[in-house]
Coordinates of C-alpha atoms in Angstrom, one line a residue:
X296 CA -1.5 -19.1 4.3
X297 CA 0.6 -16.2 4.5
X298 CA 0.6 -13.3 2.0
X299 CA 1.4 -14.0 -2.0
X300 CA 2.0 -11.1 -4.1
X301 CA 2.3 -11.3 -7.7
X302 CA 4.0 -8.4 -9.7
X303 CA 2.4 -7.2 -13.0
X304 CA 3.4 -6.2 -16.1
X305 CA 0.8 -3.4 -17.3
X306 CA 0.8 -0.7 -20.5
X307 CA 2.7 1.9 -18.9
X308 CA 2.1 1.0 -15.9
X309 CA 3.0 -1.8 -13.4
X310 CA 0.4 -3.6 -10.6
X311 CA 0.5 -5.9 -8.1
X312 CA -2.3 -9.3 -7.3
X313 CA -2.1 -9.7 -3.4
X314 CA -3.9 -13.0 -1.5
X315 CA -4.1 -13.0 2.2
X316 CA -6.6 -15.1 4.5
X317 CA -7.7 -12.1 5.6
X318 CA -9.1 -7.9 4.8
X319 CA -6.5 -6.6 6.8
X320 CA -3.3 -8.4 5.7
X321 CA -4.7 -7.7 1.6
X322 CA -4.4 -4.5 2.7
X323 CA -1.0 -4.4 4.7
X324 CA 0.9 -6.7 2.2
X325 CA -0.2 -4.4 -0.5
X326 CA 0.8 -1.1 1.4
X327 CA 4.2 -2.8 1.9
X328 CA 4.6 -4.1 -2.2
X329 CA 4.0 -0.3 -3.2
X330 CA 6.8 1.0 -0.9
X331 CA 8.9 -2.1 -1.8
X332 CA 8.6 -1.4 -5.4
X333 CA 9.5 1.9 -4.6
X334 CA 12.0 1.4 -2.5
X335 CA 13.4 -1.8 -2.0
X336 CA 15.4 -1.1 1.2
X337 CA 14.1 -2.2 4.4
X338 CA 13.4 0.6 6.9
X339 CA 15.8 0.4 9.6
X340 CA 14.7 3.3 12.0
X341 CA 10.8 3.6 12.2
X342 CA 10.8 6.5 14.5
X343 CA 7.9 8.3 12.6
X344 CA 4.0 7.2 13.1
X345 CA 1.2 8.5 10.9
X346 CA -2.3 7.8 11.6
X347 CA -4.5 7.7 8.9
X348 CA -8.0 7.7 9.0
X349 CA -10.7 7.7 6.4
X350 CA -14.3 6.8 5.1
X351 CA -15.1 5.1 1.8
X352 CA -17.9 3.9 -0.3
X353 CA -16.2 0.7 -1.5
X354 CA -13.5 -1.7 -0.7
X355 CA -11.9 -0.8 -3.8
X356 CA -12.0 2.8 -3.2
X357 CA -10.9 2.2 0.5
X358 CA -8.0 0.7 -1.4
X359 CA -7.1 3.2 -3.7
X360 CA -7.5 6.2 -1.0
X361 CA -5.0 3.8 1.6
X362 CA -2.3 3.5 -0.8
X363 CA -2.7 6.9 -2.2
X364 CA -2.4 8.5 1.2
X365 CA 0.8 6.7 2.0
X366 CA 2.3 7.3 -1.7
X367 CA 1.2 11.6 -0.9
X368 CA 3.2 10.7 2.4
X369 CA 6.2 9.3 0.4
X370 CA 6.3 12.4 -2.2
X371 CA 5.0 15.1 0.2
X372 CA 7.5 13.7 2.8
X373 CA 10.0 11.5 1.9
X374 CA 8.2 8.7 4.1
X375 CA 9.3 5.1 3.9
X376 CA 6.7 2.4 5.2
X377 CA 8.6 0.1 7.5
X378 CA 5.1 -1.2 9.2
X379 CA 1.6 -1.0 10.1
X380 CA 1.4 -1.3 13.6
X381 CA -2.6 -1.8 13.3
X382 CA -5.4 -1.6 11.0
X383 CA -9.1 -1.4 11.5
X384 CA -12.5 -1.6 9.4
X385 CA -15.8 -0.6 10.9
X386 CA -18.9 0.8 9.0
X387 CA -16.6 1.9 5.7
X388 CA -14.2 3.6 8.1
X389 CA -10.4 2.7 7.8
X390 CA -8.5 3.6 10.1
X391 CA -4.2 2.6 10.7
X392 CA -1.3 3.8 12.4
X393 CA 1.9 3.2 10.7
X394 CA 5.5 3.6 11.3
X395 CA 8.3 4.2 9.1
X396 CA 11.3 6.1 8.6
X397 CA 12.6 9.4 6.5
X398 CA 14.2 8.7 2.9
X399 CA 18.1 8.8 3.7
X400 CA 19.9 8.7 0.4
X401 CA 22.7 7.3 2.1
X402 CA 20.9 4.0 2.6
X403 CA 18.2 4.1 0.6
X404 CA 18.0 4.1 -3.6
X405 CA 14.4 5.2 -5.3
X406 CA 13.3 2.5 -7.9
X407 CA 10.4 3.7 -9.3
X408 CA 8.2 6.8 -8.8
X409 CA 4.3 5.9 -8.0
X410 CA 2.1 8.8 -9.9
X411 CA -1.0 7.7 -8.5
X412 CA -3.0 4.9 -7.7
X413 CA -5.4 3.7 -10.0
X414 CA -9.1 2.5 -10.7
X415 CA -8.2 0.4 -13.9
X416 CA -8.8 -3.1 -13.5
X417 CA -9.2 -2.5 -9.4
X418 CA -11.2 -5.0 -7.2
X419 CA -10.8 -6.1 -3.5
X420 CA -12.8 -9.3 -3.0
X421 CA -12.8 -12.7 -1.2
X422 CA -12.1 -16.0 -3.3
X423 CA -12.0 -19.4 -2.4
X424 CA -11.9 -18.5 1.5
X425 CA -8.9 -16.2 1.3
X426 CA -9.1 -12.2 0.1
X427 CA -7.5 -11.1 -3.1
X428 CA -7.1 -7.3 -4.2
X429 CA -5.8 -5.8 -7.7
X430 CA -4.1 -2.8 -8.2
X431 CA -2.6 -1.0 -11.2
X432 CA -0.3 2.0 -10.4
X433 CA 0.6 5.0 -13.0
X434 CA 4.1 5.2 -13.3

């Protein structure tokens, strides 16, 4: 199976439901849905790599501080995802290096603004032998 992301409809707000066959592609395909929504343009020139690096009680909050790191990227930063070149899990530790690209208003046109990554409605689970994760994002 590869990656199925569903857009939401939310009050005031706007989600995504991501399946994957496995932890790490929930999390990659959902990374890359939040910067498509934001910025539908594909990054042509990932010369910039972030490592990120974290520890978290929960899968869902693991969730919620991986896409809120890269969103803080994005608005601190003007950084535009173009890919993960690895992700890791051990003992509640994520850890990533990604690559992407700097906002270049020639080439790329801002959809929608992200204001934070919620914790309505959130989970990050298995089902039926695949992983599925939930997010809702204030817009």
């Amino acid at each position: 199976m590869t990656s199925i992301v569903e857009y939401i409809d939310h009050t005031g707000d706007t989600g995504i439901v991501v399946t994957a066959d496995t932890l790490e592609q929930v999390f990659i395909t959902a990374a890359k849905s939040m910067f498509h929504m934001i910025c539908p343009q594909k990054v042509e020139k990932p010369e910039i790599t972030k490592t990120i690096s974290f520890q978290s009680d929960d899968l869902e909050q693991m969730m919620v501080n991986w896409l809120s790191e890269l969103n803080y990227f994005f608005q601190t930063e003007s950084f535009l995802l173009g890919s993960i070149a690895d992700i890791h899990f051990s003992n509640n530790v994520l850890s990533a290096n990604v690559r992407g690209e700097s906002l270049d208003s020639s080439r790329h046109e801002i959809h929608m603004e992200i204001k934070a990554v919620t914790y309505h409605d959130i989970y990050v689970k298995p089902v039926n032998g695949s992983w599925q994760a939930r997010i809702i994002f204030d817009i």
